[in-house]
Coordinates of N, CA, C and O in Angstrom, one line a residue:
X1 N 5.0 -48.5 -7.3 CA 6.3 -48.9 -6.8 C 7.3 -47.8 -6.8 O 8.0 -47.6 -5.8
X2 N 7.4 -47.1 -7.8 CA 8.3 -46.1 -7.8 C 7.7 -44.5 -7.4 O 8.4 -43.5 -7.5
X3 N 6.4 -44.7 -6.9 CA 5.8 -43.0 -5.9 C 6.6 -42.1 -6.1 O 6.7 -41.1 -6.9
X4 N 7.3 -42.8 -4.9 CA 8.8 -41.7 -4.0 C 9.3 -40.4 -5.3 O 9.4 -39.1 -5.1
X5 N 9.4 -41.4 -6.7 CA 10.1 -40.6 -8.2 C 9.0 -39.3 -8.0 O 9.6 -38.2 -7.8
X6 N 7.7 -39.3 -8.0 CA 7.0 -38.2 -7.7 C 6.3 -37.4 -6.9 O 5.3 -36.6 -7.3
X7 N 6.9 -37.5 -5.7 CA 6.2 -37.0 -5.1 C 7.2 -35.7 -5.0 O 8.4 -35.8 -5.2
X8 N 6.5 -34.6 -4.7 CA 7.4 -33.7 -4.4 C 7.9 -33.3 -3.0 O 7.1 -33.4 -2.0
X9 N 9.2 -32.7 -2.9 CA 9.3 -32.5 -2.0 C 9.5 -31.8 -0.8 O 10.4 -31.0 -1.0
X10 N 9.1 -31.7 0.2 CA 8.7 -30.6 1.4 C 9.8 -29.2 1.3 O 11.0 -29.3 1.5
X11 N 9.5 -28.3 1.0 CA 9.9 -26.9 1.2 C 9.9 -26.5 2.2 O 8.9 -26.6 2.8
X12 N 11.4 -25.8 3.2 CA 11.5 -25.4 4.4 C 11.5 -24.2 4.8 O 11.9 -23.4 4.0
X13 N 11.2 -23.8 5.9 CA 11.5 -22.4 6.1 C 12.2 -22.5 7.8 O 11.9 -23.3 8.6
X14 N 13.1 -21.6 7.9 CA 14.1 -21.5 8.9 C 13.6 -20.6 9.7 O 13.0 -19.7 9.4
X15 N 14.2 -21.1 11.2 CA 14.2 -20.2 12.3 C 14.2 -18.7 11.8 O 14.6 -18.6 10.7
X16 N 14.0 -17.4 12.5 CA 14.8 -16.3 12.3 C 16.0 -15.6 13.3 O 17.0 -15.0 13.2
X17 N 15.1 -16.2 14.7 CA 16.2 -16.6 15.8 C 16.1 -17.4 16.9 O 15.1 -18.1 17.2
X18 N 17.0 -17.4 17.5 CA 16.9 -18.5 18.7 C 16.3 -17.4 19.4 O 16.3 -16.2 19.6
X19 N 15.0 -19.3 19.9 CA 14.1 -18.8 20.8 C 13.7 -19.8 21.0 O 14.3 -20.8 21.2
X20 N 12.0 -19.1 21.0 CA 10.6 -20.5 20.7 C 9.7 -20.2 20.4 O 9.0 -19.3 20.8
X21 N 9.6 -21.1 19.2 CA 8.5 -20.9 18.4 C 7.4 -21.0 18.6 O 7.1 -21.9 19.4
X22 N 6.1 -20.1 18.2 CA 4.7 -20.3 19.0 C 3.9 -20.3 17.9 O 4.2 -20.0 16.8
X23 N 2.2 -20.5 18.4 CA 1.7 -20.2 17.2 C 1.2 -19.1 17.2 O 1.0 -18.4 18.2
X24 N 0.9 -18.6 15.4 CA 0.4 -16.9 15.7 C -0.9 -16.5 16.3 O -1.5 -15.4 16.2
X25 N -1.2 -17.5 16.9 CA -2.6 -17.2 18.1 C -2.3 -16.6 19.1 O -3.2 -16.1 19.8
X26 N -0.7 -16.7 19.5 CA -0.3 -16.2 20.6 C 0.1 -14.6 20.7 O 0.3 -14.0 21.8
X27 N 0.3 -14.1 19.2 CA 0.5 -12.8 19.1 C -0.1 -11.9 19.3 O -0.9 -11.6 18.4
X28 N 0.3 -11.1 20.4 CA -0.5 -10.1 21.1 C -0.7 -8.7 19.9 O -0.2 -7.6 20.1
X29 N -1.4 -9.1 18.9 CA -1.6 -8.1 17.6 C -2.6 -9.0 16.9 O -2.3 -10.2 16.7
X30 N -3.8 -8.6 16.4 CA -4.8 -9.3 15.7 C -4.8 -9.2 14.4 O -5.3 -10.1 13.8
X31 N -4.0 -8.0 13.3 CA -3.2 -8.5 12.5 C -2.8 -10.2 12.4 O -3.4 -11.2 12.1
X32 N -1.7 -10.1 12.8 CA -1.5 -11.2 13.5 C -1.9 -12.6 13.9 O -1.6 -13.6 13.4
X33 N -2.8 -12.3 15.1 CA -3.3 -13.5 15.4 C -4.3 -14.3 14.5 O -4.4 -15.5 14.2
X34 N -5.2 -13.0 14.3 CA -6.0 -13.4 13.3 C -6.0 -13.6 12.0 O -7.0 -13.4 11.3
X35 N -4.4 -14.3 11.4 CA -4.1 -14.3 10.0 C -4.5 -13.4 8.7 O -4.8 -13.7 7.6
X36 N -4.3 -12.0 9.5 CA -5.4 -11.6 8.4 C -3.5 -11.3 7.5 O -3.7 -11.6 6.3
X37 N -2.6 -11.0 7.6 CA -1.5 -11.0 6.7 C -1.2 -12.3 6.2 O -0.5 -12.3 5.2
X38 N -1.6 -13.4 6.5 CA -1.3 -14.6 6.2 C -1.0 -15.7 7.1 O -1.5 -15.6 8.2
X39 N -0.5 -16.5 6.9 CA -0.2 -18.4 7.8 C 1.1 -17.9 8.1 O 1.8 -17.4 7.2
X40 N 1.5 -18.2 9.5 CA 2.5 -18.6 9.5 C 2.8 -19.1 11.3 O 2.2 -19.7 12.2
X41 N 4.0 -18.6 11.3 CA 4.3 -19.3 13.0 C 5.0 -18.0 13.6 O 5.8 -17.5 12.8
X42 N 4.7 -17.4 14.8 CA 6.1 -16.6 15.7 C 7.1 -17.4 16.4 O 7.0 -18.5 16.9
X43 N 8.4 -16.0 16.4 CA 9.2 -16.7 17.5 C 9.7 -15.6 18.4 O 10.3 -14.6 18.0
X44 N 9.3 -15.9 20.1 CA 9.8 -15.0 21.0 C 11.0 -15.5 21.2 O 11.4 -16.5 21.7
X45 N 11.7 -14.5 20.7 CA 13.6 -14.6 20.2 C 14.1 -14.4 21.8 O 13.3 -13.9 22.7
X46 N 15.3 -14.8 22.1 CA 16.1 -15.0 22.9 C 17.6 -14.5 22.5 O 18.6 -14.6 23.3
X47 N 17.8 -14.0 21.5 CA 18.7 -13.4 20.9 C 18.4 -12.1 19.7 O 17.2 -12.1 19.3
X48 N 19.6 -11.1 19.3 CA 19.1 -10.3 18.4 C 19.4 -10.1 17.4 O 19.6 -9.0 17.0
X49 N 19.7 -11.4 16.8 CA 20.2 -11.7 15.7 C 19.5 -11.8 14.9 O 19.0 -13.0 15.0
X50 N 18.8 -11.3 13.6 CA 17.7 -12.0 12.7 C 18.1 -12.5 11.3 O 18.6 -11.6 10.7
X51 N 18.1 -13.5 10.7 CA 18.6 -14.8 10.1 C 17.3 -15.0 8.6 O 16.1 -15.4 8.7
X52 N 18.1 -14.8 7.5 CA 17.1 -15.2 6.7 C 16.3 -16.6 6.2 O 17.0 -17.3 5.5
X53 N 15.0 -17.0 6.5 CA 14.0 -17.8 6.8 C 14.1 -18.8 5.5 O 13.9 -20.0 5.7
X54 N 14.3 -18.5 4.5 CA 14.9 -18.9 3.1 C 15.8 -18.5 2.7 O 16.4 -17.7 3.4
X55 N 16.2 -19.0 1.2 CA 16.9 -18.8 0.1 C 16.4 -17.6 -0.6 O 15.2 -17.8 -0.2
X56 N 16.2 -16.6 -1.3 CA 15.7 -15.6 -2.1 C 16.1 -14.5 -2.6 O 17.2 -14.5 -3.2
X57 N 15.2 -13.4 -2.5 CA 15.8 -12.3 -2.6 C 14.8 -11.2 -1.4 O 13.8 -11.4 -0.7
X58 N 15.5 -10.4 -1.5 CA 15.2 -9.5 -0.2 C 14.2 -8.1 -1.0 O 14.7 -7.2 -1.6
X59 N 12.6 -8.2 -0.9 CA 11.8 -8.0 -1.8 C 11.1 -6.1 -1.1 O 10.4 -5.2 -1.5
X60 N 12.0 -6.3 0.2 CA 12.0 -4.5 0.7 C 12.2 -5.1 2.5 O 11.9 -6.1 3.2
X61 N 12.9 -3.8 2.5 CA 13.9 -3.7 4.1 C 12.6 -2.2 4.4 O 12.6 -1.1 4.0
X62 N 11.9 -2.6 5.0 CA 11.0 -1.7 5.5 C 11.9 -0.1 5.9 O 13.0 -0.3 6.4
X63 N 11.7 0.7 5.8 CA 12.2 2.5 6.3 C 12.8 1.9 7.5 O 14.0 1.8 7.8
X64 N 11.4 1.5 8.6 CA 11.8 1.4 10.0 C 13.2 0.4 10.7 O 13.9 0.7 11.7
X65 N 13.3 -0.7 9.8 CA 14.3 -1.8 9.7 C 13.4 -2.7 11.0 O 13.9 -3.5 11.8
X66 N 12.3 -2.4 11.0 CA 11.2 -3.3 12.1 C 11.1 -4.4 11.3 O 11.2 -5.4 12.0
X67 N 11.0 -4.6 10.4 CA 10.4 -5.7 9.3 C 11.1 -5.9 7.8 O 11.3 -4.9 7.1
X68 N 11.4 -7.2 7.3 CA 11.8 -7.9 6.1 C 10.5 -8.4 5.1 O 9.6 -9.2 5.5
X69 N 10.4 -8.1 3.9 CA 10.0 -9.0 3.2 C 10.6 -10.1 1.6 O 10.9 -9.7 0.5
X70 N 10.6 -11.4 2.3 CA 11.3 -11.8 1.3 C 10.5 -12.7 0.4 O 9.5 -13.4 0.5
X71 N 11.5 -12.4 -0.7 CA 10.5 -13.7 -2.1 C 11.5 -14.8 -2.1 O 12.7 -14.8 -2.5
X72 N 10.8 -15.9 -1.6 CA 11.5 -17.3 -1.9 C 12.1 -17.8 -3.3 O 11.7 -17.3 -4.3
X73 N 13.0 -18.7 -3.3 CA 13.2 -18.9 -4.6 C 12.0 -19.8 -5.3 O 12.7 -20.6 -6.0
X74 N 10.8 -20.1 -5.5 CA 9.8 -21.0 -6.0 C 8.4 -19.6 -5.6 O 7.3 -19.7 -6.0
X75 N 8.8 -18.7 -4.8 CA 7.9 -17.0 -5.3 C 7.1 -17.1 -4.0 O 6.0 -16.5 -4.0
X76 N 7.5 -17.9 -2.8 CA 6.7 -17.7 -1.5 C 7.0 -16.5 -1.4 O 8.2 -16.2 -1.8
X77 N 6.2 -15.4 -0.9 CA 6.2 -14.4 -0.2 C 6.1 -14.5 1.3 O 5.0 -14.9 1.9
X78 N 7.3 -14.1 1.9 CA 7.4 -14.5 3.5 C 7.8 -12.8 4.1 O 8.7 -12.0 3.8
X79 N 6.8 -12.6 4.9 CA 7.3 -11.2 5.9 C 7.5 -11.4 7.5 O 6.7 -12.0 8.2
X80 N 8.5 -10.9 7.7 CA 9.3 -11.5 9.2 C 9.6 -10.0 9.5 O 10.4 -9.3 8.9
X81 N 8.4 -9.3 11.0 CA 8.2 -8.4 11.0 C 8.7 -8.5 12.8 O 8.0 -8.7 13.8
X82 N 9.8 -8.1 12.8 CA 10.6 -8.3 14.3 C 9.6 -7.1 15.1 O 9.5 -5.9 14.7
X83 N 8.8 -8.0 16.4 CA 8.3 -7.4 17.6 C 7.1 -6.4 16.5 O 7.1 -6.0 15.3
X84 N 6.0 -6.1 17.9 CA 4.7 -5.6 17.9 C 4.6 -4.1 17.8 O 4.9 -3.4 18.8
X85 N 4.1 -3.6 17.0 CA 4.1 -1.7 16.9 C 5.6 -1.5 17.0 O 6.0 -0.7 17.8
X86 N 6.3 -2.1 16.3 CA 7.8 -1.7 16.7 C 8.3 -0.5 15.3 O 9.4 -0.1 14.9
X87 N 7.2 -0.3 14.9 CA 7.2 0.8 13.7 C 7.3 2.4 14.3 O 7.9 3.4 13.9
X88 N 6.3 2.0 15.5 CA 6.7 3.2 16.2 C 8.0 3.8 17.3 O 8.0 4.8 18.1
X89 N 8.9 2.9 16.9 CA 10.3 3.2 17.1 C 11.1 3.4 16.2 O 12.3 3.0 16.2
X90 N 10.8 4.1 15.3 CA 11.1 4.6 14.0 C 12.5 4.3 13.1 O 13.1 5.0 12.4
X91 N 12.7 3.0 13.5 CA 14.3 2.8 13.4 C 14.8 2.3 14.8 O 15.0 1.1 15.1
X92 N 15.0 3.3 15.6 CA 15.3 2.7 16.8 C 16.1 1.5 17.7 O 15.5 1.4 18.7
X93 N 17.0 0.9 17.6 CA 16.8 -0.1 18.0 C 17.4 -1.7 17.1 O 18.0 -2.7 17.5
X94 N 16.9 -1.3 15.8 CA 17.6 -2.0 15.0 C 18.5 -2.0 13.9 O 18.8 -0.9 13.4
X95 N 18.9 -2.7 13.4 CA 20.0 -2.6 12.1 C 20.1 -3.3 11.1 O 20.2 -4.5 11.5
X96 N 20.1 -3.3 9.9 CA 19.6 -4.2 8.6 C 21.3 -4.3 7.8 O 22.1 -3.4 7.5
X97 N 21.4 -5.9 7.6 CA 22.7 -5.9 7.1 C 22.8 -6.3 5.3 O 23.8 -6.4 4.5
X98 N 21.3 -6.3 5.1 CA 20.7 -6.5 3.6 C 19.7 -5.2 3.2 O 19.0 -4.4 3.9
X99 N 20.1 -5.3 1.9 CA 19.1 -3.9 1.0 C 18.3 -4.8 0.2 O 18.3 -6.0 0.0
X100 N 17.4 -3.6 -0.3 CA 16.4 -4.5 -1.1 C 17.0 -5.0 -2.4 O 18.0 -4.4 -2.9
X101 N 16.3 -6.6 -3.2 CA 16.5 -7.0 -4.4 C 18.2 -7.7 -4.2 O 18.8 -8.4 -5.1
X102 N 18.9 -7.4 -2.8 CA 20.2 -8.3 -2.7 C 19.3 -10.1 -2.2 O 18.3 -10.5 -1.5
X103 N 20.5 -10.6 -3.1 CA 19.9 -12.3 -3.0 C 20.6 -12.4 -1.4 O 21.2 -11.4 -0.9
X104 N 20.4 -13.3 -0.7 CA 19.7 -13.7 0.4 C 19.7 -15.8 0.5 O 18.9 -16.6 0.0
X105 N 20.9 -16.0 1.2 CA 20.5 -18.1 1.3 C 19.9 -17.9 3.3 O 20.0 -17.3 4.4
X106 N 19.3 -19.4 2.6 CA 18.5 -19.6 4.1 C 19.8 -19.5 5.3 O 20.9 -19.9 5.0
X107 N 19.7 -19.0 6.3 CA 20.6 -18.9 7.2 C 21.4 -17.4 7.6 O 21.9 -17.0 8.6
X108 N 21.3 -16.8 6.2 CA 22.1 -15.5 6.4 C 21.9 -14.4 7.5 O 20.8 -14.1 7.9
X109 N 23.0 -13.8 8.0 CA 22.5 -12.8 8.8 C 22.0 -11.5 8.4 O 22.7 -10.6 7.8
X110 N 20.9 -11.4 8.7 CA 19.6 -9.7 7.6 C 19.9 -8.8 8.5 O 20.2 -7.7 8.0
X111 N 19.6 -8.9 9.9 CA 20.0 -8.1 10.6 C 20.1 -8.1 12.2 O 20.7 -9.0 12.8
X112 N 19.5 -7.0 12.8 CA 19.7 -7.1 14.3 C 18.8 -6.6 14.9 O 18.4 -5.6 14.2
X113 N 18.1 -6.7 16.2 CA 17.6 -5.7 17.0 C 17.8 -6.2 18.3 O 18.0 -7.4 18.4
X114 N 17.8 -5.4 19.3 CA 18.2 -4.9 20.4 C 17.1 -5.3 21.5 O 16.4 -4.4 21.9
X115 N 16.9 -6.2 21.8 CA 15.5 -6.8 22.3 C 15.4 -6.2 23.8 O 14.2 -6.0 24.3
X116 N 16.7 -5.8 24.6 CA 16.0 -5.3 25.5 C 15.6 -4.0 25.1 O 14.4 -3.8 25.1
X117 N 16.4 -2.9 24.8 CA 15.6 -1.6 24.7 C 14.3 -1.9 23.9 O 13.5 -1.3 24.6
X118 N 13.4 -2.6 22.5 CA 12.6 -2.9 22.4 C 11.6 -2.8 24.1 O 10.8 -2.0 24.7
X119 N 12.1 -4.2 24.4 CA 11.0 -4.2 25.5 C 10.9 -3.2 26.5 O 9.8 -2.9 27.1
X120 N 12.2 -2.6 26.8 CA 12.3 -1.4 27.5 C 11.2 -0.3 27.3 O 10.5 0.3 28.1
X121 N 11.1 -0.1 25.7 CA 10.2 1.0 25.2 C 9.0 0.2 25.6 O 8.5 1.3 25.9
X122 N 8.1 -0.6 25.9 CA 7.1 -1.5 26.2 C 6.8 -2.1 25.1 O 5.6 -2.2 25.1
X123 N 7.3 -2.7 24.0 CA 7.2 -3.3 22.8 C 7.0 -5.3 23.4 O 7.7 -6.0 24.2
X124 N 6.2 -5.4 22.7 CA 6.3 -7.1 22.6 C 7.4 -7.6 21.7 O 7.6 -7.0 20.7
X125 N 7.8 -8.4 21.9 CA 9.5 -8.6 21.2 C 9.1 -9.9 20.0 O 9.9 -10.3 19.2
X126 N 7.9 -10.3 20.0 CA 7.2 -11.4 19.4 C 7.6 -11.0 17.6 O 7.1 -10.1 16.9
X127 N 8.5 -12.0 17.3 CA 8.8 -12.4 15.6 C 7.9 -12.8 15.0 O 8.1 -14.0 14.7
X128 N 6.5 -12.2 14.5 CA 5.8 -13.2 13.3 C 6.7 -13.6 11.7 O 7.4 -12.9 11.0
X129 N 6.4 -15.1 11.5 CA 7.2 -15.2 10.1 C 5.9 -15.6 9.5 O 5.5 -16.7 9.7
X130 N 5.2 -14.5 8.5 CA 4.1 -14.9 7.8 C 4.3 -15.2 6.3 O 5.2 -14.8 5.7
X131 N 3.3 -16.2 5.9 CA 3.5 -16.7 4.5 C 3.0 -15.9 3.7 O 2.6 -16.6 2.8
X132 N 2.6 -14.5 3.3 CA 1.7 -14.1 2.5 C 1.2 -14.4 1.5 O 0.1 -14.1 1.2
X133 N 1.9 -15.1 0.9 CA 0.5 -16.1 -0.4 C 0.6 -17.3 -0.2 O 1.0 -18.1 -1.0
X134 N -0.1 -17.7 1.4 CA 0.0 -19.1 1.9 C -1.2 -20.0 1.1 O -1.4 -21.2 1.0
X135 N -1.9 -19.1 0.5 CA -3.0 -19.8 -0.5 C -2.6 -20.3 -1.3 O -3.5 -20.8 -2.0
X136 N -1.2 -20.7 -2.0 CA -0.5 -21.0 -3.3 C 0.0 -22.1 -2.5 O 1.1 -22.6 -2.9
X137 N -0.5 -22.5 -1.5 CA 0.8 -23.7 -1.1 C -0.1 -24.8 -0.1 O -1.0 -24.3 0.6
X138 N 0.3 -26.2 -0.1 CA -0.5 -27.2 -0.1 C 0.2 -27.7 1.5 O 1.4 -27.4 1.7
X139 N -0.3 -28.2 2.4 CA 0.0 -29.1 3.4 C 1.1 -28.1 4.3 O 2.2 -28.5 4.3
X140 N 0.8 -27.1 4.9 CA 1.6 -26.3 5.5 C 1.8 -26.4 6.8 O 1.0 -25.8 7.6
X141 N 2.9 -27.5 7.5 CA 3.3 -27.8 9.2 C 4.1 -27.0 9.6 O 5.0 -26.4 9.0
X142 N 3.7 -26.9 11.2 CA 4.3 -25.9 11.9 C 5.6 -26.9 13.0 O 5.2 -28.0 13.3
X143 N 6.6 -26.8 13.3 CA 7.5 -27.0 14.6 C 7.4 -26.3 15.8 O 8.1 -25.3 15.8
X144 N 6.8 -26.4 16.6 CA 6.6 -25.5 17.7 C 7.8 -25.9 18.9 O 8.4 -27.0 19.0
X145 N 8.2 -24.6 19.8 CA 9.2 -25.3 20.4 C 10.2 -24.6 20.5 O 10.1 -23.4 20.2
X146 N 11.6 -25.1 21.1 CA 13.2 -24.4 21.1 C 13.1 -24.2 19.4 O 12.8 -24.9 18.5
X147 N 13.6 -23.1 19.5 CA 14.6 -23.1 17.9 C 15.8 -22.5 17.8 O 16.2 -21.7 18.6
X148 N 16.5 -22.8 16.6 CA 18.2 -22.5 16.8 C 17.9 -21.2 15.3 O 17.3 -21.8 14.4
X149 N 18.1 -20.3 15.1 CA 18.7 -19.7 14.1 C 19.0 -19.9 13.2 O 20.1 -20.2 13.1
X150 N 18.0 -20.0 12.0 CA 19.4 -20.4 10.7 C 19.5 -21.9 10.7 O 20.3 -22.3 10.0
X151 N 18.7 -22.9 11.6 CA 19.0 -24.3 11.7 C 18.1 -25.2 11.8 O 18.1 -26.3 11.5
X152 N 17.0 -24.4 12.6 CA 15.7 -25.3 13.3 C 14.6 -25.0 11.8 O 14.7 -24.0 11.2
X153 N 13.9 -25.9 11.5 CA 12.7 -25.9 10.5 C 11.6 -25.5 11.0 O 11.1 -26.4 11.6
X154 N 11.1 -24.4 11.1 CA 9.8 -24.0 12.0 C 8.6 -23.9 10.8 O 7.6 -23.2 11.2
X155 N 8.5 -24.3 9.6 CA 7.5 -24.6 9.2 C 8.4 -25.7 7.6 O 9.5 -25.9 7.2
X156 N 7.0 -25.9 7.3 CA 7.2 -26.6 5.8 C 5.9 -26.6 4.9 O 4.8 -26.3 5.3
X157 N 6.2 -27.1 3.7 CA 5.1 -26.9 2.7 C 5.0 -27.6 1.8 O 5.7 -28.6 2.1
X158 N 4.5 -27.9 0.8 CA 4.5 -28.3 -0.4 C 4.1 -27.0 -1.1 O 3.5 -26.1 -0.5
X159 N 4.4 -26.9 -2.8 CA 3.8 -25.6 -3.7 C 2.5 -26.7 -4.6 O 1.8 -26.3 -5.4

């Protein structure tokens, strides 16, 4: 009669920007497609705004500012690696408004990139948001679809 008292309940992860969400089968990178970094969902952004995915701490701001990795507050490891070989724009392009080890709430703004010069350079503009220790976590759904920034749920979990 009283379940509901135990069950626990669903852990979110947020857009990183407005776009739409796809699954990582569609990412033109086999890293990637092929989960070999981990579970998760992309989003081909429509904006260049990038928005942190949880609550946490900010666990390294990559050299290039191509990519985030953050530790949730319950110790998900999430890396949100803006657009494809975009390492080889060595900086280029984007701007990081967080350093490593600064706390981090779901929604905040981490940073920026520049989506057309990206694509300009021939870069795929595709956001993977991977779980890296998606093995630590039970019943993991995706939202496929429009998403808003900082607002849309594009996956969930149980620990």
């Amino acid at each position: 009669m009283f379940d509901f008292l135990f069950k626990s309940k669903d852990k979110e992860i947020l857009a990183t920007q407005n776009g739409k969400a796809v699954p990582l089968s569609e990412v033109p990178d086999e890293a990637f497609s092929q989960k070999l970094l981990g579970d998760g969902i992309a989003i081909i952004p429509s904006g260049g705004d990038i928005f942190s995915p949880v609550t946490g701490v900010i666990a390294n701001v990559f050299d290039t500012l191509h990519a985030y990795a953050i530790r949730s507050e319950d110790g998900i490891g999430i890396l949100v690696h803006i657009g494809i070989d975009t390492v080889d724009l060595k900086g280029e392009g984007f701007e990081t408004f967080v350093k490593k080890d600064q706390k981090v709430k779901a929604g905040d703004l981490i940073g920026r990139a520049n989506l057309e010069f990206i694509q300009d350079k021939g870069f795929p503009i595709y956001t993977p948001i991977v779980i890296t220790n998606a093995d630590k976590l039970k019943n993991i759904s995706y939202n496929l679809g429009d998403v808003k920034a900082g607002k849309s749920v594009i996956m969930s979990y149980k620990v």
